[in-house]
Coordinates of C-alpha atoms in Angstrom, one line a residue:
M1 CA 97.1 109.0 47.5
N2 CA 97.0 105.2 47.1
K3 CA 95.5 104.8 50.6
F4 CA 92.8 107.3 49.7
R5 CA 91.8 105.3 46.6
E6 CA 91.6 102.1 48.7
I7 CA 89.3 103.8 51.2
I8 CA 87.0 105.2 48.5
A9 CA 86.9 101.8 46.8
C10 CA 85.9 100.2 50.1
I11 CA 83.2 102.8 50.7
L12 CA 81.8 102.3 47.2
I13 CA 81.7 98.5 47.6
F14 CA 79.9 98.8 50.9
M15 CA 77.3 101.2 49.5
C16 CA 76.6 98.9 46.5
S17 CA 76.0 96.0 48.8
C18 CA 73.6 98.0 50.9
L19 CA 71.7 99.1 47.9
S20 CA 71.3 95.6 46.5
A21 CA 69.9 94.3 49.8
Q22 CA 66.8 96.5 49.2
N23 CA 64.2 95.0 46.9
R24 CA 60.4 94.8 46.4
T25 CA 58.2 92.0 45.2
T26 CA 54.6 91.1 44.8
I27 CA 53.4 87.7 46.1
Y28 CA 50.0 86.3 45.0
G29 CA 48.0 83.6 46.7
N30 CA 48.2 82.2 50.3
V31 CA 51.9 82.5 51.0
G32 CA 53.3 83.6 54.4
V33 CA 56.3 85.9 54.3
E34 CA 58.3 86.2 57.6
N35 CA 59.4 89.7 58.8
A36 CA 57.6 91.5 55.9
N37 CA 56.7 95.2 56.4
I38 CA 53.0 95.9 55.7
R39 CA 51.6 99.4 55.3
V40 CA 48.2 100.9 54.7
L41 CA 48.6 103.2 51.7
N42 CA 48.4 107.0 52.3
T43 CA 48.4 106.5 56.1
Q44 CA 50.8 106.2 59.0
Y45 CA 49.7 102.7 59.8
G46 CA 52.0 99.8 59.4
T47 CA 53.2 96.6 61.0
S48 CA 55.5 93.6 60.5
S49 CA 54.7 89.9 60.0
D50 CA 55.8 87.2 62.3
V51 CA 57.9 84.1 61.4
K52 CA 54.8 82.4 59.9
G53 CA 53.7 85.5 57.9
N54 CA 50.8 86.4 60.2
Y55 CA 50.1 90.1 61.0
S56 CA 47.3 92.2 62.4
F57 CA 46.2 95.9 62.5
S58 CA 44.3 97.9 65.1
I59 CA 42.9 100.9 63.3
K60 CA 40.1 103.1 64.5
S61 CA 37.1 103.7 62.1
D62 CA 36.4 107.2 60.9
K63 CA 32.7 106.7 61.4

């Protein structure tokens, strides 16, 4: 029973550390963020930035 509690404690600690690694923020101005995920709202389009914060999209026009 003692071993079971140790295993459960390890699992809970691991889960908490994974959850705290996820966060969101809003950055204003001209600041490059490396490896950021960028999405176009309400679409399936998305990309990631490079180490300097640069990114680009290739999206077809509906017109």
